[in-house]
Amino acid sequence: MTRYDDAIDASLQRLHDEGRYRTFIDIARAKGQFPHAVWTRPDGTQKDITVWCGNDYLGMGQHPEVLAAMHAALEATGAGSGGTRNISGTTVWHKALEAELADLHGKEAALVFTSAYIANDATLSTLRTIFPGLIIYSDALNHASMIEGVRRGGGAKRIFRHNDLAHLRELLAADDPAAPKLIAFESIYSMDGDFGPIREICDLAQEFDALTYLDEVHAVGMYGPRGAGVAERDGQMGRVDIINGTLAKAYGVFGGYIAASARMVDAIRSYAPGFIFTTSLPPAVAAGAAASVRFLKGEGGRALRAQHQTQARILKTRLKALGLPIIDHGSHIVPVHVGDPVHCKMLSDMLLEDHGIYVQPINFPTVPRGTERLRFTPSPVHGPDEIDRLVRAMDALWAQCALNRAEAVA
Ligand code: PLP
């Protein structure tokens, strides 16, 4: 064995020792059956399961209009785009998707990336090229993709305590009033399910002449009259300079984007390596995403959003009634606090093997150590039977493992 193999083994052993070595759960979703799926165990045997931790929040990944649009584009044009956006990879499907997204957010333009991770990383790291001396103020709980973009761009950054407006104000006030500034934050923080104070941050941005960058990844499709997110719901969308979203969660397909002024999009398009030097989305993916965005803007979307919130409320009420330590900030995300990685993995394993319920344990570095949790994502396709089975299983497990039934958090 070489010293390189030893180093690899040691790095993996550290994860095993901490109880946070991640294992994939192999599942097969069947179209029209989600959240039901089949799990193939490592030994090849299979079990029917219900997925409770997916981010296909509204079940759009199996929606007939989305699938029809994807089939039509696939038949019309074939599989891949065959190029980067600048070199033969811009098609009518990409243009149509960007027009749909610009309209969704009431912005002049939108720009599609391979994922919202890449959109965050590429945009945030490129802004410093456009605005020399830019200072970025970043919420302490921002997603890894934003942290990476801020870090890779180099230059000055200030991390403000999560959702702490007084701290943000203090940091803004301490810097040169003439320096260009940008505040980067999220509308819904996906691990606790709490909301960012969009209005108040926009007020501060106005006061200190800063730009705003808002990640709406866990809100697009699900909040606001047309599904444009929490900023739309709160009447703040026009005050946000750059909105980031995903096409892979509530929209059920794949890809990410930013929406902003035509000038801003033109500059990012022209400078961001993460946009320029990679093949564009397959046209069928762009077509499916556009169909999903279009559908969720309308009446059908409003109905799904209402059902989604209802299912989340029912699940939270029932878990709280059992005294389970759920974190409730009023969003659609339902985290149950466990507090250590070993218990968290054990509960997840027991739910899967004994109850056919699939919820992945959430460990460090996704959440801070000591706050390990199970994170449930109810959706309109999780009916009363699925909710009943989950609640009964959680009740039984909490008793079996003699875990605390604390007051619900928040
Ligand atoms: N932003 C946030 C807040 C996220 O939680 C995620 C993904 O989990 C992303 C961005 C990246 O989204 P995508 O899966 O489209 O890359």
CSV table of C-alpha atoms and ligand atoms in Angstrom, one decimal:
chain,number,residue,atom,x,y,z
A,1,MET,CA,0.0,0.0,0.0
A,2,THR,CA,1.3,3.4,-0.9
A,3,ARG,CA,1.5,6.4,1.5
A,4,TYR,CA,-1.3,7.9,-0.6
A,5,ASP,CA,-3.6,5.0,0.1
A,6,ASP,CA,-2.8,5.4,3.8
A,7,ALA,CA,-3.7,9.0,3.7
A,8,ILE,CA,-7.0,8.3,1.9
A,9,ASP,CA,-7.9,5.6,4.5
A,10,ALA,CA,-7.0,7.9,7.4
A,11,SER,CA,-9.3,10.6,6.0
A,12,LEU,CA,-12.2,8.2,5.7
A,13,GLN,CA,-11.5,6.7,9.1
A,14,ARG,CA,-11.9,10.2,10.7
A,15,LEU,CA,-15.5,10.3,9.3
A,16,HIS,CA,-16.2,6.8,10.6
A,17,ASP,CA,-14.8,7.7,14.0
A,18,GLU,CA,-17.1,10.8,14.2
A,19,GLY,CA,-20.1,8.7,13.0
A,20,ARG,CA,-20.6,10.9,10.0
A,21,TYR,CA,-19.4,8.8,7.2
A,22,ARG,CA,-22.1,9.2,4.5
A,23,THR,CA,-23.6,6.2,2.7
A,24,PHE,CA,-25.8,6.5,-0.4
A,25,ILE,CA,-29.2,5.0,-0.3
A,26,ASP,CA,-30.0,3.5,-3.7
A,27,ILE,CA,-33.5,4.3,-4.6
A,28,ALA,CA,-35.7,3.9,-7.7
A,29,ARG,CA,-38.5,6.3,-8.1
A,30,ALA,CA,-41.3,5.2,-10.4
A,31,LYS,CA,-43.1,7.9,-12.4
A,32,GLY,CA,-46.4,8.8,-10.8
A,33,GLN,CA,-45.7,6.9,-7.6
A,34,PHE,CA,-43.5,9.5,-5.8
A,35,PRO,CA,-43.0,9.7,-2.8
A,36,HIS,CA,-43.1,5.9,-3.0
A,37,ALA,CA,-39.9,4.3,-4.3
A,38,VAL,CA,-37.9,1.0,-4.1
A,39,TRP,CA,-34.7,0.8,-2.1
A,40,THR,CA,-32.0,-1.7,-3.1
A,41,ARG,CA,-30.0,-2.7,-0.1
A,42,PRO,CA,-26.2,-3.3,-0.5
A,43,ASP,CA,-26.9,-7.1,-0.6
A,44,GLY,CA,-29.2,-6.6,-3.6
A,45,THR,CA,-32.5,-7.3,-1.8
A,46,GLN,CA,-35.3,-4.7,-2.2
A,47,LYS,CA,-37.8,-2.9,0.0
A,48,ASP,CA,-40.7,-0.5,-0.8
A,49,ILE,CA,-40.1,2.8,0.9
A,50,THR,CA,-41.6,6.3,1.2
A,51,VAL,CA,-39.2,9.2,0.5
A,52,TRP,CA,-39.5,11.9,3.3
A,53,CYS,CA,-36.3,13.9,2.6
A,54,GLY,CA,-36.5,14.8,-1.1
A,55,ASN,CA,-36.4,18.4,-2.3
A,56,ASP,CA,-38.9,17.7,-5.1
A,57,TYR,CA,-41.1,19.7,-2.8
A,58,LEU,CA,-44.2,19.8,-5.0
A,59,GLY,CA,-43.9,16.5,-6.9
A,60,MET,CA,-43.2,18.4,-10.1
A,61,GLY,CA,-40.5,15.8,-11.1
A,62,GLN,CA,-43.4,13.6,-12.3
A,63,HIS,CA,-45.8,16.2,-13.5
A,64,PRO,CA,-47.3,15.4,-16.9
A,65,GLU,CA,-46.8,18.9,-18.3
A,66,VAL,CA,-43.1,18.8,-17.4
A,67,LEU,CA,-42.6,15.3,-18.8
A,68,ALA,CA,-44.5,16.2,-22.0
A,69,ALA,CA,-42.3,19.2,-22.6
A,70,MET,CA,-39.2,17.2,-22.0
A,71,HIS,CA,-40.4,14.4,-24.4
A,72,ALA,CA,-41.2,17.0,-27.1
A,73,ALA,CA,-37.8,18.7,-26.9
A,74,LEU,CA,-36.0,15.4,-26.8
A,75,GLU,CA,-37.8,14.2,-29.9
A,76,ALA,CA,-37.4,17.6,-31.6
A,77,THR,CA,-33.7,18.1,-31.0
A,78,GLY,CA,-31.9,15.1,-29.4
A,79,ALA,CA,-30.0,14.7,-26.2
A,80,GLY,CA,-27.3,17.2,-25.4
A,81,SER,CA,-26.8,20.8,-26.4
A,82,GLY,CA,-23.4,20.0,-27.8
A,83,GLY,CA,-21.7,23.1,-26.7
A,84,THR,CA,-21.0,25.9,-24.2
A,85,ARG,CA,-23.5,28.8,-24.3
A,86,ASN,CA,-21.0,30.8,-26.4
A,87,ILE,CA,-20.1,28.0,-28.8
A,88,SER,CA,-23.2,26.5,-30.3
A,89,GLY,CA,-24.9,25.7,-26.9
A,90,THR,CA,-27.5,28.4,-26.9
A,91,THR,CA,-30.8,27.1,-28.2
A,92,VAL,CA,-34.4,28.3,-28.4
A,93,TRP,CA,-35.1,26.2,-25.3
A,94,HIS,CA,-32.4,28.0,-23.2
A,95,LYS,CA,-33.7,31.4,-24.4
A,96,ALA,CA,-37.3,30.5,-23.6
A,97,LEU,CA,-36.3,29.3,-20.1
A,98,GLU,CA,-34.5,32.5,-19.4
A,99,ALA,CA,-37.4,34.6,-20.6
A,100,GLU,CA,-39.7,32.6,-18.3
A,101,LEU,CA,-37.4,33.2,-15.3
A,102,ALA,CA,-37.0,36.9,-16.0
A,103,ASP,CA,-40.8,37.2,-16.1
A,104,LEU,CA,-41.2,35.2,-12.9
A,105,HIS,CA,-39.0,37.5,-10.9
A,106,GLY,CA,-40.0,40.8,-12.7
A,107,LYS,CA,-36.4,41.3,-13.8
A,108,GLU,CA,-35.1,42.4,-17.2
A,109,ALA,CA,-33.0,39.2,-17.6
A,110,ALA,CA,-32.1,35.8,-16.3
A,111,LEU,CA,-29.1,33.6,-16.8
A,112,VAL,CA,-29.2,29.8,-16.5
A,113,PHE,CA,-26.4,27.8,-15.0
A,114,THR,CA,-25.7,24.1,-14.6
A,115,SER,CA,-27.1,24.3,-11.0
A,116,ALA,CA,-27.9,26.8,-8.3
A,117,TYR,CA,-24.6,25.8,-6.6
A,118,ILE,CA,-22.7,26.9,-9.7
A,119,ALA,CA,-24.9,30.0,-10.1
A,120,ASN,CA,-24.0,31.1,-6.6
A,121,ASP,CA,-20.4,30.2,-6.8
A,122,ALA,CA,-19.8,31.7,-10.3
A,123,THR,CA,-21.8,34.9,-9.7
A,124,LEU,CA,-20.5,35.8,-6.3
A,125,SER,CA,-16.9,35.0,-7.3
A,126,THR,CA,-17.2,37.1,-10.4
A,127,LEU,CA,-18.8,40.2,-8.9
A,128,ARG,CA,-15.4,41.3,-7.6
A,129,THR,CA,-14.1,41.5,-11.2
A,130,ILE,CA,-17.0,43.8,-12.0
A,131,PHE,CA,-16.8,45.9,-8.8
A,132,PRO,CA,-13.2,46.3,-7.8
A,133,GLY,CA,-12.9,46.6,-4.0
A,134,LEU,CA,-16.3,45.1,-3.4
A,135,ILE,CA,-17.0,44.2,0.2
A,136,ILE,CA,-19.3,41.2,0.6
A,137,TYR,CA,-21.5,40.9,3.8
A,138,SER,CA,-22.5,37.3,4.1
A,139,ASP,CA,-24.9,35.7,6.6
A,140,ALA,CA,-23.1,33.2,8.8
A,141,LEU,CA,-25.5,30.4,7.8
A,142,ASN,CA,-25.3,30.9,4.0
A,143,HIS,CA,-25.2,27.8,1.9
A,144,ALA,CA,-21.8,26.3,1.0
A,145,SER,CA,-22.1,27.5,-2.6
A,146,MET,CA,-22.3,31.1,-1.5
A,147,ILE,CA,-19.5,30.7,1.0
A,148,GLU,CA,-17.4,29.2,-1.8
A,149,GLY,CA,-18.2,32.0,-4.2
A,150,VAL,CA,-17.4,34.7,-1.7
A,151,ARG,CA,-14.2,32.9,-0.7
A,152,ARG,CA,-13.0,32.2,-4.2
A,153,GLY,CA,-13.6,35.8,-5.3
A,154,GLY,CA,-11.0,37.0,-2.8
A,155,GLY,CA,-11.2,40.5,-1.5
A,156,ALA,CA,-12.9,41.8,1.7
A,157,LYS,CA,-15.7,39.8,3.3
A,158,ARG,CA,-17.7,40.3,6.5
A,159,ILE,CA,-19.7,37.5,8.1
A,160,PHE,CA,-22.7,38.8,10.0
A,161,ARG,CA,-24.3,36.6,12.7
A,162,HIS,CA,-27.3,34.7,11.3
A,163,ASN,CA,-30.2,37.1,10.7
A,164,ASP,CA,-28.7,39.6,13.1
A,165,LEU,CA,-29.6,43.0,11.6
A,166,ALA,CA,-27.8,45.0,14.3
A,167,HIS,CA,-24.6,43.1,13.6
A,168,LEU,CA,-25.0,43.7,9.9
A,169,ARG,CA,-25.6,47.4,10.4
A,170,GLU,CA,-22.5,47.6,12.7
A,171,LEU,CA,-20.3,46.0,10.0
A,172,LEU,CA,-21.7,48.2,7.2
A,173,ALA,CA,-21.2,51.3,9.2
A,174,ALA,CA,-17.6,50.4,10.0
A,175,ASP,CA,-16.6,50.3,6.4
A,176,ASP,CA,-15.7,53.1,4.0
A,177,PRO,CA,-19.0,54.6,2.8
A,178,ALA,CA,-17.5,54.9,-0.7
A,179,ALA,CA,-16.6,51.2,-1.0
A,180,PRO,CA,-18.9,49.1,-3.2
A,181,LYS,CA,-20.9,46.7,-1.0
A,182,LEU,CA,-23.1,43.6,-1.5
A,183,ILE,CA,-25.2,41.8,1.1
A,184,ALA,CA,-25.6,38.0,0.4
A,185,PHE,CA,-28.4,36.1,2.2
A,186,GLU,CA,-31.1,33.5,1.8
A,187,SER,CA,-34.9,33.8,2.0
A,188,ILE,CA,-35.3,30.3,3.6
A,189,TYR,CA,-32.4,28.6,5.4
A,190,SER,CA,-32.9,25.0,4.4
A,191,MET,CA,-31.7,23.2,7.5
A,192,ASP,CA,-33.7,25.1,10.1
A,193,GLY,CA,-36.5,26.3,7.8
A,194,ASP,CA,-36.3,29.9,9.1
A,195,PHE,CA,-36.8,33.0,7.0
A,196,GLY,CA,-34.3,35.7,6.2
A,197,PRO,CA,-35.5,39.3,7.0
A,198,ILE,CA,-35.7,40.4,3.4
A,199,ARG,CA,-37.4,43.8,4.0
A,200,GLU,CA,-35.1,44.9,6.7
A,201,ILE,CA,-31.9,43.8,4.8
A,202,CYS,CA,-33.2,45.7,1.8
A,203,ASP,CA,-33.7,48.7,4.0
A,204,LEU,CA,-30.1,48.5,5.3
A,205,ALA,CA,-28.8,48.0,1.7
A,206,GLN,CA,-30.7,51.2,0.7
A,207,GLU,CA,-29.3,53.1,3.7
A,208,PHE,CA,-25.7,52.0,3.0
A,209,ASP,CA,-26.0,52.0,-0.8
A,210,ALA,CA,-25.3,48.3,-1.1
A,211,LEU,CA,-26.4,45.7,-3.6
A,212,THR,CA,-28.5,42.7,-2.4
A,213,TYR,CA,-28.0,39.1,-3.5
A,214,LEU,CA,-30.8,36.7,-2.4
A,215,ASP,CA,-30.7,32.9,-2.6
A,216,GLU,CA,-34.4,31.8,-3.0
A,217,VAL,CA,-33.5,28.1,-3.7
A,218,HIS,CA,-35.8,26.7,-1.0
A,219,ALA,CA,-38.6,29.1,-1.9
A,220,VAL,CA,-39.0,29.4,-5.6
A,221,GLY,CA,-42.1,27.6,-6.9
A,222,MET,CA,-43.4,27.4,-3.3
A,223,TYR,CA,-44.0,31.0,-2.0
A,224,GLY,CA,-45.5,34.1,-3.6
A,225,PRO,CA,-48.6,34.4,-5.8
A,226,ARG,CA,-46.7,33.1,-8.9
A,227,GLY,CA,-44.2,31.0,-7.0
A,228,ALA,CA,-41.3,33.5,-7.4
A,229,GLY,CA,-40.4,33.1,-3.7
A,230,VAL,CA,-40.6,34.8,-0.4
A,231,ALA,CA,-39.5,38.2,-1.8
A,232,GLU,CA,-42.5,38.1,-4.1
A,233,ARG,CA,-44.8,37.1,-1.2
A,234,ASP,CA,-43.5,40.0,0.9
A,235,GLY,CA,-43.6,42.6,-1.9
A,236,GLN,CA,-39.8,43.0,-1.9
A,237,MET,CA,-38.8,41.4,-5.2
A,238,GLY,CA,-38.1,44.7,-6.9
A,239,ARG,CA,-35.7,45.7,-4.2
A,240,VAL,CA,-33.4,42.7,-4.6
A,241,ASP,CA,-30.7,43.2,-7.1
A,242,ILE,CA,-29.8,39.6,-7.9
A,243,ILE,CA,-32.1,36.7,-7.2
A,244,ASN,CA,-30.7,33.1,-7.2
A,245,GLY,CA,-32.9,30.1,-7.7
A,246,THR,CA,-32.9,26.4,-8.6
A,247,LEU,CA,-34.8,24.4,-11.1
A,248,ALA,CA,-34.0,21.2,-9.3
A,249,LYS,CA,-36.1,21.3,-6.2
A,250,ALA,CA,-39.7,22.6,-6.3
A,251,TYR,CA,-39.5,22.8,-10.1
A,252,GLY,CA,-38.5,19.2,-10.1
A,253,VAL,CA,-36.0,19.2,-13.0
A,254,PHE,CA,-32.4,20.4,-13.0
A,255,GLY,CA,-30.3,23.6,-13.3
A,256,GLY,CA,-30.0,26.9,-11.5
A,257,TYR,CA,-30.1,30.6,-12.4
A,258,ILE,CA,-29.9,34.2,-11.4
A,259,ALA,CA,-32.3,37.0,-12.3
A,260,ALA,CA,-31.3,40.6,-12.4
A,261,SER,CA,-31.0,43.7,-14.5
A,262,ALA,CA,-30.1,43.2,-18.2
A,263,ARG,CA,-26.8,45.0,-17.5
A,264,MET,CA,-25.9,42.8,-14.5
A,265,VAL,CA,-26.7,39.6,-16.4
A,266,ASP,CA,-24.7,40.7,-19.4
A,267,ALA,CA,-21.7,41.3,-17.2
A,268,ILE,CA,-21.9,38.0,-15.4
A,269,ARG,CA,-22.5,36.2,-18.7
A,270,SER,CA,-19.4,37.9,-20.0
A,271,TYR,CA,-17.0,37.3,-17.1
A,272,ALA,CA,-18.1,34.2,-15.0
A,273,PRO,CA,-15.9,31.2,-15.8
A,274,GLY,CA,-18.5,28.9,-14.2
A,275,PHE,CA,-20.9,30.1,-16.9
A,276,ILE,CA,-18.6,30.4,-19.9
A,277,PHE,CA,-16.5,27.3,-19.8
A,278,THR,CA,-19.0,24.5,-19.4
A,279,THR,CA,-21.6,22.8,-21.6
A,280,SER,CA,-25.1,24.3,-21.4
A,281,LEU,CA,-28.1,22.3,-20.1
A,282,PRO,CA,-29.6,19.6,-22.4
A,283,PRO,CA,-32.5,21.3,-24.3
A,284,ALA,CA,-35.0,18.8,-22.9
A,285,VAL,CA,-34.0,19.8,-19.4
A,286,ALA,CA,-34.4,23.5,-20.2
A,287,ALA,CA,-37.8,22.7,-21.8
A,288,GLY,CA,-39.0,20.7,-18.8
A,289,ALA,CA,-37.8,23.4,-16.3
A,290,ALA,CA,-39.6,26.1,-18.4
A,291,ALA,CA,-42.8,24.1,-18.4
A,292,SER,CA,-42.6,23.6,-14.6
A,293,VAL,CA,-42.0,27.3,-14.0
A,294,ARG,CA,-44.9,28.2,-16.3
A,295,PHE,CA,-47.2,25.7,-14.6
A,296,LEU,CA,-46.4,26.9,-11.1
A,297,LYS,CA,-47.0,30.5,-12.0
A,298,GLY,CA,-50.7,29.8,-12.6
A,299,GLU,CA,-53.8,28.4,-10.9
A,300,GLY,CA,-52.3,24.9,-10.7
A,301,GLY,CA,-49.3,26.2,-8.9
A,302,ARG,CA,-51.4,28.2,-6.4
A,303,ALA,CA,-53.3,25.0,-5.5
A,304,LEU,CA,-50.1,23.0,-5.0
A,305,ARG,CA,-48.6,25.7,-2.8
A,306,ALA,CA,-51.7,25.7,-0.6
A,307,GLN,CA,-51.6,21.9,-0.3
A,308,HIS,CA,-47.9,22.0,0.5
A,309,GLN,CA,-48.3,24.4,3.4
A,310,THR,CA,-51.3,22.4,4.7
A,311,GLN,CA,-49.3,19.1,4.7
A,312,ALA,CA,-46.4,20.8,6.5
A,313,ARG,CA,-48.7,22.3,9.1
A,314,ILE,CA,-50.4,18.9,9.7
A,315,LEU,CA,-47.0,17.1,10.1
A,316,LYS,CA,-45.6,19.7,12.5
A,317,THR,CA,-48.8,19.7,14.6
A,318,ARG,CA,-48.8,16.0,14.9
A,319,LEU,CA,-45.1,15.7,15.7
A,320,LYS,CA,-45.4,18.5,18.3
A,321,ALA,CA,-48.4,16.7,19.8
A,322,LEU,CA,-46.0,13.8,20.5
A,323,GLY,CA,-43.6,16.2,22.2
A,324,LEU,CA,-40.9,15.6,19.6
A,325,PRO,CA,-38.3,18.4,19.4
A,326,ILE,CA,-39.2,19.9,16.1
A,327,ILE,CA,-37.8,23.2,14.8
A,328,ASP,CA,-40.7,25.3,13.6
A,329,HIS,CA,-40.2,28.6,11.9
A,330,GLY,CA,-43.4,28.5,9.9
A,331,SER,CA,-41.9,27.2,6.6
A,332,HIS,CA,-42.5,23.9,4.8
A,333,ILE,CA,-39.3,22.3,6.2
A,334,VAL,CA,-39.7,20.1,9.3
A,335,PRO,CA,-36.5,19.4,11.1
A,336,VAL,CA,-36.5,17.1,14.2
A,337,HIS,CA,-33.5,17.8,16.5
A,338,VAL,CA,-31.5,14.7,17.5
A,339,GLY,CA,-28.2,16.3,18.6
A,340,ASP,CA,-25.6,13.7,17.9
A,341,PRO,CA,-24.5,12.0,14.7
A,342,VAL,CA,-24.6,8.4,16.0
A,343,HIS,CA,-28.2,8.6,17.2
A,344,CYS,CA,-29.2,10.5,14.1
A,345,LYS,CA,-27.8,7.7,11.8
A,346,MET,CA,-29.3,5.0,14.0
A,347,LEU,CA,-32.8,6.6,13.9
A,348,SER,CA,-32.5,7.0,10.1
A,349,ASP,CA,-31.4,3.4,9.7
A,350,MET,CA,-34.3,2.1,11.9
A,351,LEU,CA,-36.9,4.2,10.1
A,352,LEU,CA,-35.7,2.8,6.8
A,353,GLU,CA,-35.3,-0.8,7.7
A,354,ASP,CA,-38.2,-1.2,10.1
A,355,HIS,CA,-40.7,1.3,8.8
A,356,GLY,CA,-39.9,1.8,5.1
A,357,ILE,CA,-39.4,5.5,5.8
A,358,TYR,CA,-36.4,7.2,4.1
A,359,VAL,CA,-35.0,10.3,5.8
A,360,GLN,CA,-31.3,10.9,5.5
A,361,PRO,CA,-29.5,12.0,8.7
A,362,ILE,CA,-28.2,15.6,8.5
A,363,ASN,CA,-24.7,15.9,10.1
A,364,PHE,CA,-21.8,18.3,10.2
A,365,PRO,CA,-20.7,20.1,8.0
A,366,THR,CA,-24.2,20.6,6.7
A,367,VAL,CA,-25.3,21.7,10.2
A,368,PRO,CA,-23.1,22.5,13.2
A,369,ARG,CA,-22.0,19.6,15.4
A,370,GLY,CA,-24.4,18.9,18.2
A,371,THR,CA,-27.4,20.0,16.1
A,372,GLU,CA,-27.6,16.8,14.0
A,373,ARG,CA,-31.2,16.2,12.9
A,374,LEU,CA,-33.7,14.4,10.7
A,375,ARG,CA,-35.2,16.8,8.2
A,376,PHE,CA,-38.6,15.9,6.8
A,377,THR,CA,-40.0,17.5,3.6
A,378,PRO,CA,-43.7,16.9,3.4
A,379,SER,CA,-45.3,17.6,0.0
A,380,PRO,CA,-48.7,17.6,-1.7
A,381,VAL,CA,-48.0,14.0,-2.7
A,382,HIS,CA,-47.5,12.9,0.9
A,383,GLY,CA,-51.2,12.0,1.8
A,384,PRO,CA,-52.8,11.2,5.2
A,385,ASP,CA,-51.7,7.6,5.1
A,386,GLU,CA,-48.0,8.5,4.6
A,387,ILE,CA,-48.2,11.1,7.4
A,388,ASP,CA,-49.9,8.6,9.7
A,389,ARG,CA,-47.3,6.0,9.1
A,390,LEU,CA,-44.5,8.5,9.7
A,391,VAL,CA,-46.0,9.8,12.9
A,392,ARG,CA,-46.6,6.3,14.3
A,393,ALA,CA,-43.0,5.3,13.4
A,394,MET,CA,-41.5,8.4,15.1
A,395,ASP,CA,-43.6,7.8,18.2
A,396,ALA,CA,-42.5,4.2,18.4
A,397,LEU,CA,-38.8,5.0,17.8
A,398,TRP,CA,-38.6,7.8,20.3
A,399,ALA,CA,-40.0,5.4,23.0
A,400,GLN,CA,-37.8,2.5,21.9
A,401,CYS,CA,-34.6,4.6,22.0
A,402,ALA,CA,-35.7,6.4,25.2
A,403,LEU,CA,-35.1,9.8,23.6
A,404,ASN,CA,-36.2,13.1,25.2
A,405,ARG,CA,-39.5,14.5,24.3
A,406,ALA,CA,-38.5,18.1,24.6
A,407,GLU,CA,-40.7,21.1,24.0
A,408,ALA,CA,-40.8,21.9,20.3
A,409,VAL,CA,-38.0,24.4,19.5
A,410,ALA,CA,-38.9,27.9,18.4
B,1,PLP,N1,-28.5,27.2,-2.3
B,1,PLP,C1,-29.1,26.6,-1.2
B,1,PLP,C2,-29.5,27.4,-0.1
B,1,PLP,C3,-29.2,25.2,-1.3
B,1,PLP,O1,-29.7,24.5,-0.2
B,1,PLP,C4,-28.7,24.5,-2.4
B,1,PLP,C5,-28.9,23.0,-2.5
B,1,PLP,O2,-29.1,22.2,-1.7
B,1,PLP,C6,-28.2,25.2,-3.5
B,1,PLP,C7,-28.1,26.6,-3.4
B,1,PLP,C8,-27.7,24.5,-4.7
B,1,PLP,O3,-28.8,24.1,-5.5
B,1,PLP,P1,-28.6,23.1,-6.7
B,1,PLP,O4,-29.0,21.8,-6.1
B,1,PLP,O5,-29.5,23.6,-7.8
B,1,PLP,O6,-27.2,23.1,-7.0
